[in-house]
Short mmCIF file of C-alpha atoms and ligand atoms in Angstrom, two decimals:
data_model
loop_
_atom_site.label_atom_id
_atom_site.label_comp_id
_atom_site.label_asym_id
_atom_site.label_seq_id
_atom_site.Cartn_x
_atom_site.Cartn_y
_atom_site.Cartn_z
CA UNK A 1 -83.39 22.31 -128.03
CA UNK A 2 -84.62 24.89 -126.00
CA UNK A 3 -87.61 27.06 -127.84
CA UNK A 4 -86.77 29.02 -130.49
CA UNK A 5 -87.79 32.73 -128.37
CA UNK A 6 -85.59 31.82 -125.60
CA UNK A 7 -82.42 31.45 -127.91
CA UNK A 8 -80.41 34.03 -127.45
CA UNK A 9 -78.41 36.10 -130.17
CA UNK A 10 -75.40 34.04 -130.48
CA UNK A 11 -77.35 30.69 -130.02
CA UNK A 12 -80.26 32.09 -132.70
CA UNK A 13 -76.90 32.43 -134.69
CA UNK A 14 -75.07 28.53 -134.12
CA UNK A 15 -78.52 27.01 -134.44
CA UNK A 16 -79.58 28.52 -138.20
CA UNK A 17 -75.96 27.91 -139.02
CA UNK A 18 -76.36 24.46 -137.69
CA UNK A 19 -79.78 24.39 -140.02
CA UNK A 20 -81.14 22.91 -136.94
CA UNK A 21 -83.74 26.22 -137.57
CA UNK A 22 -83.97 28.91 -140.43
CA UNK A 23 -84.19 32.35 -140.67
CA UNK A 24 -88.08 31.89 -142.05
CA UNK A 25 -88.89 29.93 -139.25
CA UNK A 26 -87.07 32.02 -136.43
CA UNK A 27 -88.65 35.09 -137.46
CA UNK A 28 -92.75 33.41 -138.05
CA UNK A 29 -91.89 32.43 -134.35
CA UNK A 30 -91.36 35.22 -133.10
CA UNK A 31 -93.98 37.16 -135.04
CA UNK A 32 -96.43 34.91 -133.29
CA UNK A 33 -95.18 35.60 -130.33
CA UNK A 34 -94.94 39.13 -130.54
CA UNK A 35 -99.01 38.86 -131.74
CA UNK A 36 -99.59 37.06 -128.58
CA UNK A 37 -98.12 38.97 -126.56
CA UNK A 38 -99.59 42.06 -127.40
CA UNK A 39 -100.88 43.75 -125.39
CA UNK A 40 -97.50 44.51 -123.25
CA UNK A 41 -97.61 47.49 -126.06
CA UNK A 42 -93.79 46.82 -126.68
CA UNK A 43 -94.89 46.89 -130.75
CA UNK A 44 -96.06 49.66 -132.84
CA UNK A 45 -95.65 47.80 -136.32
CA UNK A 46 -95.35 44.52 -138.25
CA UNK A 47 -94.33 44.10 -142.24
CA UNK A 48 -94.86 40.39 -142.13
CA UNK A 49 -93.79 40.49 -145.70
CA UNK A 50 -90.87 42.34 -145.60
CA UNK A 51 -89.79 40.66 -143.01
CA UNK A 52 -90.88 36.61 -144.35
CA UNK A 53 -88.70 38.55 -147.57
CA UNK A 54 -85.79 39.08 -145.32
CA UNK A 55 -85.59 35.65 -143.66
CA UNK A 56 -85.91 34.03 -147.07
CA UNK A 57 -82.94 36.19 -148.32
CA UNK A 58 -81.06 35.46 -145.17
CA UNK A 59 -81.97 31.62 -145.65
CA UNK A 60 -81.05 31.81 -149.32
CA UNK A 61 -77.13 33.72 -148.29
CA UNK A 62 -76.63 30.61 -145.66
CA UNK A 63 -77.44 28.31 -148.77
CA UNK A 64 -75.19 29.38 -150.70
CA UNK A 65 -72.04 29.34 -147.69
CA UNK A 66 -72.24 32.35 -146.55
CA UNK A 67 -71.69 33.04 -142.83
CA UNK A 68 -71.81 37.03 -141.15
CA UNK A 69 -72.41 37.60 -137.66
CA UNK A 70 -76.08 38.11 -137.21
CA UNK A 71 -76.84 36.07 -139.87
CA UNK A 72 -80.63 34.99 -139.88
CA UNK A 73 -81.51 36.66 -136.58
CA UNK A 74 -84.61 38.59 -136.11
CA UNK A 75 -84.17 41.89 -134.10
CA UNK A 76 -86.37 44.28 -133.85
CA UNK A 77 -86.07 48.30 -134.01
CA UNK A 78 -87.16 51.53 -131.51
CA UNK A 79 -89.04 53.53 -133.51
CA UNK A 80 -87.07 55.80 -133.29
CA UNK A 81 -84.61 54.85 -136.35
CA UNK A 82 -85.88 55.14 -139.64
CA UNK A 83 -86.65 52.23 -141.59
CA UNK A 84 -87.60 52.04 -145.85
CA UNK A 85 -90.02 48.83 -145.01
CA UNK A 86 -91.92 49.97 -141.62
CA UNK A 87 -93.79 52.90 -140.82
CA UNK A 88 -91.51 55.21 -138.32
CA UNK A 89 -93.36 57.74 -135.31
CA UNK A 90 -90.90 58.10 -132.50
CA UNK A 91 -93.41 57.45 -130.65
CA UNK A 92 -95.44 60.35 -131.63
CA UNK A 93 -98.83 61.79 -133.85
CA UNK A 94 -97.02 64.17 -135.38
CA UNK A 95 -95.23 61.39 -137.60
CA UNK A 96 -98.11 59.09 -137.71
CA UNK A 97 -98.53 56.93 -140.55
CA UNK A 98 -95.18 58.63 -141.84
CA UNK A 99 -92.32 55.87 -143.97
CA UNK A 100 -89.33 57.27 -144.99
CA UNK A 101 -87.17 56.35 -148.18
CA UNK A 102 -84.30 54.92 -146.69
CA UNK A 103 -82.88 52.81 -144.08
CA UNK A 104 -81.25 54.21 -141.02
CA UNK A 105 -77.46 53.50 -141.09
CA UNK A 106 -77.38 51.05 -138.22
CA UNK A 107 -80.77 49.21 -139.29
CA UNK A 108 -78.72 49.21 -142.66
CA UNK A 109 -75.23 48.08 -141.01
CA UNK A 110 -77.38 45.52 -138.94
CA UNK A 111 -78.51 44.58 -141.86
CA UNK A 112 -75.75 43.58 -143.70
CA UNK A 113 -74.89 41.82 -140.89
CA UNK A 114 -77.46 39.58 -141.65
CA UNK A 115 -80.31 40.48 -139.36
CA UNK A 116 -83.89 40.14 -139.96
CA UNK A 117 -86.21 44.08 -138.38
CA UNK A 118 -89.46 42.12 -136.79
CA UNK A 119 -90.88 45.24 -137.12
CA UNK A 120 -90.94 48.58 -134.88
CA UNK A 121 -90.89 49.32 -130.91
CA UNK A 122 -92.85 51.53 -129.03
CA UNK A 123 -91.39 54.91 -127.13
CA UNK A 124 -91.76 57.51 -125.18
CA UNK A 125 -92.79 60.54 -128.47
CA UNK A 126 -89.36 61.48 -129.87
CA UNK A 127 -87.42 59.94 -126.96
CA UNK A 128 -88.89 62.36 -124.25
CA UNK A 129 -89.37 60.40 -120.72
CA UNK A 130 -88.38 57.80 -118.04
CA UNK A 131 -91.18 55.90 -118.31
CA UNK A 132 -93.14 54.94 -121.78
CA UNK A 133 -96.24 56.56 -120.50
CA UNK A 134 -95.34 59.72 -122.93
CA UNK A 135 -95.72 57.43 -126.10
CA UNK A 136 -98.91 58.44 -128.27
CA UNK A 137 -99.68 55.29 -128.58
CA UNK A 138 -100.43 53.90 -125.44
CA UNK A 139 -98.06 52.75 -122.74
CA UNK A 140 -95.70 49.09 -123.25
CA UNK A 141 -95.72 47.33 -120.29
CA UNK A 142 -93.45 45.65 -117.76
CA UNK A 143 -92.97 41.91 -118.40
CA UNK A 144 -91.23 41.23 -114.64
CA UNK A 145 -95.24 43.06 -113.53
CA UNK A 146 -97.76 44.63 -116.59
CA UNK A 147 -98.68 47.32 -113.96
CA UNK A 148 -95.69 48.43 -113.39
CA UNK A 149 -93.21 51.26 -116.64
CA UNK A 150 -90.83 49.08 -118.26
CA UNK A 151 -89.06 52.50 -117.80
CA UNK A 152 -88.15 54.00 -120.95
CA UNK A 153 -87.45 56.06 -123.78
CA UNK A 154 -86.29 52.96 -125.04
CA UNK A 155 -89.47 51.04 -123.25
CA UNK A 156 -90.48 48.65 -125.72
CA UNK A 157 -87.48 47.67 -126.55
CA UNK A 158 -86.29 46.58 -123.20
CA UNK A 159 -89.91 44.63 -123.05
CA UNK A 160 -89.85 42.70 -125.68
CA UNK A 161 -86.66 41.73 -124.97
CA UNK A 162 -87.17 40.51 -121.67
CA UNK A 163 -90.87 38.97 -122.59
CA UNK A 164 -88.83 36.80 -125.37
CA UNK A 165 -90.47 38.28 -127.92
CA UNK A 166 -87.01 39.25 -129.72
CA UNK A 167 -83.26 38.17 -128.38
CA UNK A 168 -81.79 41.61 -129.50
CA UNK A 169 -83.12 45.50 -130.35
CA UNK A 170 -81.18 48.90 -131.20
CA UNK A 171 -82.74 51.61 -128.59
CA UNK A 172 -81.61 54.80 -128.15
CA UNK A 173 -79.44 56.86 -125.52
CA UNK A 174 -80.25 60.71 -125.19
CA UNK A 175 -79.83 60.64 -121.35
CA UNK A 176 -80.13 57.30 -119.98
CA UNK A 177 -82.84 55.64 -122.30
CA UNK A 178 -81.09 53.05 -123.04
CA UNK A 179 -79.55 51.67 -118.88
CA UNK A 180 -82.81 53.02 -117.20
CA UNK A 181 -84.87 50.56 -119.46
CA UNK A 182 -82.61 47.92 -119.47
CA UNK A 183 -81.83 47.49 -115.63
CA UNK A 184 -85.85 48.16 -114.93
CA UNK A 185 -86.69 45.22 -117.53
CA UNK A 186 -83.46 42.79 -116.46
CA UNK A 187 -81.88 43.07 -119.51
CA UNK A 188 -78.71 44.32 -121.01
CA UNK A 189 -78.07 47.40 -122.34
CA UNK A 190 -75.23 49.88 -123.66
CA UNK A 191 -75.04 52.66 -124.96
CA UNK A 192 -71.79 53.62 -126.62
CA UNK A 193 -69.41 56.55 -127.04
CA UNK A 194 -71.21 59.80 -128.13
CA UNK A 195 -70.22 59.13 -131.94
CA UNK A 196 -69.69 55.63 -132.31
CA UNK A 197 -72.75 55.23 -134.14
CA UNK A 198 -73.99 57.21 -136.81
CA UNK A 199 -77.50 59.04 -135.89
CA UNK A 200 -77.94 59.63 -139.27
CA UNK A 201 -81.80 58.13 -139.66
CA UNK A 202 -82.73 58.33 -136.05
CA UNK A 203 -85.29 60.93 -135.92
CA UNK A 204 -83.68 63.66 -133.33
CA UNK A 205 -84.34 64.75 -129.81
CA UNK A 206 -81.24 66.74 -128.50
CA UNK A 207 -78.25 66.15 -131.70
CA UNK A 208 -75.04 66.34 -128.83
CA UNK A 209 -76.28 63.40 -126.44
CA UNK A 210 -78.14 61.28 -128.94
CA UNK A 211 -76.82 58.13 -129.63
CA UNK A 212 -77.60 54.85 -130.28
CA UNK A 213 -76.83 50.87 -128.66
CA UNK A 214 -78.10 47.99 -128.23
CA UNK A 215 -80.01 46.11 -125.86
CA UNK A 216 -79.94 42.46 -125.47
CA UNK A 217 -79.94 39.44 -122.46
CA UNK A 218 -76.19 39.72 -121.99
CA UNK A 219 -73.20 41.48 -122.60
CA UNK A 220 -71.93 38.92 -125.40
CA UNK A 221 -75.27 39.15 -127.61
CA UNK A 222 -74.50 42.90 -126.58
CA UNK A 223 -70.90 42.55 -127.81
CA UNK A 224 -72.40 41.14 -131.81
CA UNK A 225 -74.91 43.75 -131.95
CA UNK A 226 -72.37 46.43 -131.34
CA UNK A 227 -70.18 45.13 -133.65
CA UNK A 228 -71.69 45.83 -136.27
CA UNK A 229 -73.71 48.76 -135.14
CA UNK A 230 -70.35 50.94 -134.65
CA UNK A 231 -68.02 52.85 -136.66
CA UNK A 232 -67.70 56.27 -139.30
CA UNK A 233 -70.61 57.71 -141.17
CA UNK A 234 -69.14 61.07 -141.60
CA UNK A 235 -70.50 61.96 -144.87
CA UNK A 236 -74.06 61.68 -143.20
CA UNK A 237 -73.87 62.56 -139.31
CA UNK A 238 -71.35 65.50 -139.15
CA UNK A 239 -70.54 63.84 -135.18
CA UNK A 240 -69.83 60.45 -136.70
CA UNK A 241 -66.77 59.61 -134.79
CA UNK A 242 -63.51 58.82 -137.73
CA UNK A 243 -62.49 56.12 -135.17
CA UNK A 244 -62.71 52.71 -137.31
CA UNK A 245 -65.18 49.67 -136.26
CA UNK A 246 -64.50 47.04 -133.76
CA UNK A 247 -65.20 43.36 -132.39
CA UNK A 248 -65.88 43.87 -129.41
CA UNK A 249 -66.78 39.70 -129.17
CA UNK A 250 -63.39 39.89 -129.05
CA UNK A 251 -63.05 42.09 -125.85
CA UNK A 252 -65.43 39.85 -123.69
CA UNK A 253 -62.57 37.23 -123.37
CA UNK A 254 -59.70 39.14 -124.04
CA UNK A 255 -57.67 38.65 -120.55
CA UNK A 256 -56.87 41.80 -118.69
CA UNK A 257 -52.65 41.74 -117.40
CA UNK A 258 -52.18 39.34 -114.59
CA UNK A 259 -55.91 38.22 -114.62
CA UNK A 260 -56.26 34.59 -113.97
CA UNK A 261 -58.98 31.67 -114.79
CA UNK A 262 -61.01 32.27 -110.98
CA UNK A 263 -59.93 36.25 -111.40
CA UNK A 264 -60.96 37.62 -114.74
CA UNK A 265 -61.16 41.15 -113.08
CA UNK A 266 -58.27 41.19 -111.58
CA UNK A 267 -56.79 44.57 -111.46
CA UNK A 268 -59.30 46.32 -112.72
CA UNK A 269 -60.19 49.57 -110.13
CA UNK A 270 -63.79 50.32 -110.06
CA UNK A 271 -65.45 53.37 -108.74
CA UNK A 272 -67.71 54.09 -106.55
CA UNK A 273 -69.26 57.51 -106.78
CA UNK A 274 -70.33 58.37 -103.39
CA UNK A 275 -72.97 60.31 -104.80
CA UNK A 276 -74.74 57.34 -106.35
CA UNK A 277 -74.13 55.54 -103.13
CA UNK A 278 -76.06 58.58 -100.58
CA UNK A 279 -79.71 58.58 -99.30
CA UNK A 280 -80.92 59.74 -103.14
CA UNK A 281 -80.96 56.10 -103.41
CA UNK A 282 -83.68 53.67 -102.56
CA UNK A 283 -82.54 51.04 -100.08
CA UNK A 284 -83.14 47.42 -101.66
CA UNK A 285 -80.97 49.55 -105.48
CA UNK A 286 -78.52 50.13 -103.07
CA UNK A 287 -78.32 46.45 -101.67
CA UNK A 288 -78.82 45.19 -104.57
CA UNK A 289 -76.19 47.03 -106.27
CA UNK A 290 -73.61 46.63 -103.24
CA UNK A 291 -73.75 42.71 -103.72
CA UNK A 292 -72.91 42.71 -107.38
CA UNK A 293 -70.14 45.06 -106.48
CA UNK A 294 -69.31 42.22 -104.29
CA UNK A 295 -69.12 39.75 -106.74
CA UNK A 296 -67.24 42.33 -108.62
CA UNK A 297 -64.40 41.98 -106.12
CA UNK A 298 -64.11 38.01 -105.77
CA UNK A 299 -63.60 37.93 -109.73
CA UNK A 300 -60.34 40.07 -108.51
CA UNK A 301 -61.78 43.80 -109.05
CA UNK A 302 -60.97 46.62 -106.48
CA UNK A 303 -63.56 49.04 -105.27
CA UNK A 304 -62.13 52.64 -104.65
CA UNK A 305 -64.33 55.06 -103.99
CA UNK A 306 -64.96 58.73 -105.99
CA UNK A 307 -66.33 61.52 -106.72
CA UNK A 308 -68.55 62.80 -109.42
CA UNK A 309 -69.15 66.37 -107.19
CA UNK A 310 -71.33 68.04 -109.76
CA UNK A 311 -73.84 64.70 -110.13
CA UNK A 312 -76.64 67.20 -108.82
CA UNK A 313 -76.02 70.27 -111.32
CA UNK A 314 -76.57 67.11 -114.20
CA UNK A 315 -79.89 67.72 -114.65
CA UNK A 316 -81.10 71.19 -114.10
CA UNK A 317 -78.17 70.71 -116.70
CA UNK A 318 -79.72 68.60 -119.23
CA UNK A 319 -83.13 69.89 -118.57
CA UNK A 320 -81.61 73.05 -120.72
CA UNK A 321 -79.42 71.17 -122.79
CA UNK A 322 -81.69 68.84 -124.19
CA UNK A 323 -84.76 70.52 -124.75
CA UNK A 324 -83.19 73.67 -126.00
CA UNK A 325 -81.60 71.02 -128.61
CA UNK A 326 -84.75 69.66 -128.69
CA UNK A 327 -86.78 73.32 -129.55
CA UNK A 328 -84.71 73.91 -132.60
CA UNK A 329 -84.90 69.91 -134.30
CA UNK A 330 -88.65 69.57 -133.77
CA UNK A 331 -88.95 73.41 -135.80
CA UNK A 332 -88.97 71.15 -138.96
CA UNK A 333 -92.31 69.58 -138.08
CA UNK A 334 -94.09 72.64 -139.49
CA UNK A 335 -97.28 71.06 -141.08
CA UNK A 336 -95.70 71.61 -144.31
CA UNK A 337 -92.13 70.73 -144.41
CA UNK A 338 -92.41 67.84 -142.15
CA UNK A 339 -95.40 66.29 -139.98
CA UNK A 340 -99.23 66.19 -139.14
CA UNK A 341 -101.24 68.93 -140.60
CA UNK A 342 -104.35 70.09 -139.50
CA UNK A 343 -107.23 69.07 -141.42
CA UNK A 344 -108.92 73.03 -141.09
CA UNK A 345 -106.67 76.46 -139.78
CA UNK A 346 -107.88 79.79 -140.75
CA UNK A 347 -104.62 80.89 -141.74
CA UNK A 348 -100.91 80.17 -141.97
CA UNK A 349 -99.82 81.24 -137.99
CA UNK A 350 -103.42 79.05 -137.60
CA UNK A 351 -102.23 76.21 -139.13
CA UNK A 352 -98.80 75.87 -137.36
CA UNK A 353 -100.29 75.89 -134.17
CA UNK A 354 -103.05 73.84 -134.64
CA UNK A 355 -100.91 71.33 -136.81
CA UNK A 356 -98.28 71.26 -134.04
CA UNK A 357 -101.05 71.44 -130.74
CA UNK A 358 -102.72 68.14 -132.44
CA UNK A 359 -99.42 66.56 -133.63
CA UNK A 360 -96.84 66.83 -130.21
CA UNK A 361 -98.72 65.37 -126.94
CA UNK A 362 -97.97 67.76 -123.35
CA UNK A 363 -94.00 66.52 -122.70
CA UNK A 364 -93.26 67.36 -126.27
CA UNK A 365 -94.28 70.82 -126.00
CA UNK A 366 -92.99 71.18 -122.93
CA UNK A 367 -89.92 70.80 -124.29
CA UNK A 368 -89.68 72.98 -127.24
CA UNK A 369 -91.60 75.73 -124.72
CA UNK A 370 -88.26 75.42 -122.35
CA UNK A 371 -85.63 74.65 -124.86
CA UNK A 372 -87.37 77.82 -126.46
CA UNK A 373 -86.84 79.99 -123.49
CA UNK A 374 -83.65 78.87 -122.82
CA UNK A 375 -82.31 79.59 -125.84
CA UNK A 376 -84.60 83.02 -126.11
CA UNK A 377 -82.80 86.16 -126.30
CA UNK A 378 -81.40 87.70 -122.74
CA UNK A 379 -82.09 84.47 -121.11
CA UNK A 380 -79.44 82.40 -123.32
CA UNK A 381 -76.46 83.68 -121.04
CA UNK A 382 -78.47 83.22 -118.09
CA UNK A 383 -79.54 79.45 -119.11
CA UNK A 384 -78.40 77.74 -121.94
CA UNK A 385 -74.55 78.91 -121.95
CA UNK A 386 -74.04 78.35 -118.43
CA UNK A 387 -75.43 74.79 -118.44
CA UNK A 388 -72.95 74.00 -121.87
CA UNK A 389 -69.69 75.81 -119.22
CA UNK A 390 -70.81 73.13 -116.29
CA UNK A 391 -71.34 70.68 -118.95
CA UNK A 392 -67.81 70.75 -119.89
CA UNK A 393 -66.99 70.38 -115.85
CA UNK A 394 -69.14 67.54 -115.32
CA UNK A 395 -67.15 66.01 -118.09
CA UNK A 396 -64.12 67.27 -116.55
CA UNK A 397 -65.13 65.37 -113.29
CA UNK A 398 -65.13 62.01 -114.71
CA UNK A 399 -61.19 62.57 -116.10
CA UNK A 400 -60.09 63.28 -113.13
CA UNK A 401 -62.96 59.79 -111.21
CA UNK A 402 -60.50 58.22 -114.03
CA UNK A 403 -57.23 58.68 -112.89
CA UNK A 404 -58.38 56.37 -110.25
CA UNK A 405 -60.48 53.67 -111.82
CA UNK A 406 -60.85 51.87 -115.32
CA UNK A 407 -64.30 52.00 -114.45
CA UNK A 408 -67.11 53.27 -112.71
CA UNK A 409 -69.91 51.50 -111.44
CA UNK A 410 -73.58 52.60 -109.15
CA UNK A 411 -76.79 52.10 -109.01
CA UNK A 412 -79.19 52.81 -112.83
CA UNK A 413 -81.56 54.12 -111.91
CA UNK A 414 -83.06 55.11 -107.93
CA UNK A 415 -85.42 53.01 -107.43
CA UNK A 416 -87.21 50.31 -109.46
CA UNK A 417 -90.01 50.14 -111.93
CA UNK A 418 -92.57 52.43 -110.62
CA UNK A 419 -95.96 52.05 -111.77
CA UNK A 420 -97.80 53.46 -114.41
CA UNK A 421 -99.74 56.11 -114.15
CA UNK A 422 -97.87 56.89 -110.99
CA UNK A 423 -95.16 60.02 -112.12
CA UNK A 424 -96.99 61.25 -114.91
CA UNK A 425 -98.78 64.19 -113.41
CA UNK A 426 -95.33 65.38 -112.79
CA UNK A 427 -92.41 65.85 -114.58
CA UNK A 428 -90.32 66.74 -112.41
CA UNK A 429 -90.54 63.57 -110.90
CA UNK A 430 -88.87 61.72 -113.82
CA UNK A 431 -86.70 63.87 -114.59
CA UNK A 432 -85.02 63.18 -110.30
CA UNK A 433 -85.21 59.84 -111.38
CA UNK A 434 -82.61 60.55 -114.45
CA UNK A 435 -80.24 61.41 -112.19
CA UNK A 436 -77.72 58.55 -112.39
CA UNK A 437 -77.42 58.27 -115.87
CA UNK A 438 -77.45 61.90 -117.24
CA UNK A 439 -74.01 62.97 -116.74
CA UNK A 440 -72.42 60.24 -118.49
CA UNK A 441 -75.00 61.54 -121.77
CA UNK A 442 -73.26 65.14 -121.20
CA UNK A 443 -70.47 63.96 -120.87
CA UNK A 444 -70.25 60.99 -123.78
CA UNK A 445 -69.20 58.70 -122.10
CA UNK A 446 -69.87 55.55 -122.73
CA UNK A 447 -72.45 53.35 -120.45
CA UNK A 448 -74.39 49.71 -119.61
CA UNK A 449 -76.64 48.01 -117.81
CA UNK A 450 -76.08 45.08 -116.18
CA UNK A 451 -78.76 42.62 -114.72
CA UNK A 452 -77.37 42.52 -110.91
CA UNK A 453 -80.94 40.87 -108.97
CA UNK A 454 -84.07 42.10 -107.46
CA UNK A 455 -85.28 44.96 -105.18
CA UNK A 456 -88.72 45.99 -104.42
CA UNK A 457 -91.88 43.86 -105.22
CA UNK A 458 -89.21 41.73 -107.01
CA UNK A 459 -88.79 43.98 -109.55
CA UNK A 460 -84.70 44.11 -111.52
CA UNK A 461 -82.57 46.11 -110.38
CA UNK A 462 -79.57 46.83 -112.97
CA UNK A 463 -75.92 47.41 -112.15
CA UNK A 464 -74.18 50.63 -113.84
CA UNK A 465 -71.07 50.44 -115.43
CA UNK A 466 -69.52 53.59 -116.92
CA UNK A 467 -66.50 53.56 -119.01
CA UNK A 468 -63.54 56.01 -119.94
CA UNK A 469 -64.47 56.68 -124.21
CA UNK A 470 -63.88 54.42 -126.48
CA UNK A 471 -63.53 51.80 -123.72
CA UNK A 472 -67.29 49.72 -124.75
CA UNK A 473 -64.92 46.18 -124.51
CA UNK A 474 -64.24 47.00 -121.37
CA UNK A 475 -67.45 47.88 -120.57
CA UNK A 476 -67.95 44.69 -122.09
CA UNK A 477 -65.63 42.58 -121.09
CA UNK A 478 -66.89 43.03 -117.46
CA UNK A 479 -69.77 42.76 -117.51
CA UNK A 480 -69.77 39.49 -119.03
CA UNK A 481 -67.17 38.49 -116.42
CA UNK A 482 -69.85 38.92 -114.02
CA UNK A 483 -72.27 37.09 -116.16
CA UNK A 484 -70.03 34.12 -116.61
CA UNK A 485 -69.87 34.18 -112.52
CA UNK A 486 -73.65 34.98 -112.14
CA UNK A 487 -77.06 34.13 -113.77
CA UNK A 488 -79.23 37.40 -113.04
CA UNK A 489 -79.54 37.99 -116.72
CA UNK A 490 -80.67 34.77 -117.72
CA UNK A 491 -84.09 34.68 -115.81
CA UNK A 492 -86.96 35.78 -117.34
CA UNK A 493 -90.66 36.89 -116.12
CA UNK A 494 -93.43 34.82 -115.85
CA UNK A 495 -95.99 33.83 -118.51
CA UNK A 496 -93.82 34.40 -120.80
N1 LIG B 501 -84.96 60.75 -119.25
C1 LIG B 501 -84.35 60.76 -120.64
C2 LIG B 501 -85.46 62.38 -120.63
O1 LIG B 501 -86.40 62.02 -120.62
C3 LIG B 501 -84.30 60.95 -121.00
C4 LIG B 501 -84.39 60.27 -122.52
C5 LIG B 501 -83.17 59.80 -123.41
O2 LIG B 501 -82.50 59.22 -122.92
N2 LIG B 501 -83.91 59.23 -124.30
O3 LIG B 501 -85.45 63.28 -121.22
#
């Protein structure tokens, strides 16, 4: 048998069910590994007692003959999901030492499916960033090259999965934070349709965009997790969609009409937005994405040229709407109702100022200021309202595109992972790198990243797939067919 950490989710479920290992043994092995590779900066918190108690409970359920989709499988959560047994910081000093009295819905649903929580994973502060270098607790590193970023904001999740510290993890995606770190670390990640997973217990960044999703080594493993994560939670999250849960593992191999064993993608029209394949994308990334698309063609897919004409506008639109919502969401952290309170202050206003200046890092403060500005009287119509109008047009562009194709494909990011610190001094450089992921989020569509090969400096490149609303099954089916024919998703970084 392979070493325990080499097993993916489905393999681990089977190994535990067949008594080749136990939930306790798997948890202990992965906890030790996580500590051995602590310099990766992937984890922010452990609670061995809680983890082992959960693992024991899973073993008891197994012994009683119970079988659930994730029974005994260790998972770790982005530190933006609140957890009763672990501290939650959202990567911020504002929440340092915070312990939630309850579990986020997504965490609870994964636990109900049998998952065991290993710990909490590093992320950009309040999920604002593209490199995990905005975390108040230090950066996470890319396991393919520790001098590079793992992507962000779910950088700890991507690094931990890629380095085989955990078979799968949760992430959140507001403007690309599942897809981009998955691409940078060579793993598979999917952001479902907005509202598909409950936001209850997810520390809010931009509420109309935030969405949870799984990050794992394969589309098949993502399907197992996603099936447990989705579903209505309307009483606790008013934007949760009233759409029943779905078994995405069944979708993986469900044959398309007219498809054959050799051509599982026959009949699938893959749209390539011209705006995603222009000069803005690095040649190594373009070449890797194109060869992945050639593979899709071999598998029966038809490539069609499409246009998403407002792609460039997605950057200013997102960087008005997301900070606007963030400024509102983060106003609750005032040192009174929630969050860090300064030790010394003169009066109430001084207490607010000092608490918020000490608690929030520079990028979060920048966004609060931008958000407050664009929502203020006199600027609201010019910025916020205008951005909302363009957001609607961006969503319409996708609907137009989906009359010509079933899924949209392209790069996830214009380059491979950059060096830690390279973009730290230049927020605009970070924002521009989100060009291919933001529009999907603004439209609320599902999108995923699939390992497609390697680019410059032998760093992983992701193929992005975007589907229409509720087409997660079609995305996972497409990615699974690709992964049956390629082995990029099985490649592991050296030293792990
Ligand atoms: N990089 C984007 C930002 O900084 C997206 C982050 C995210 O999806 N959470 O806002």
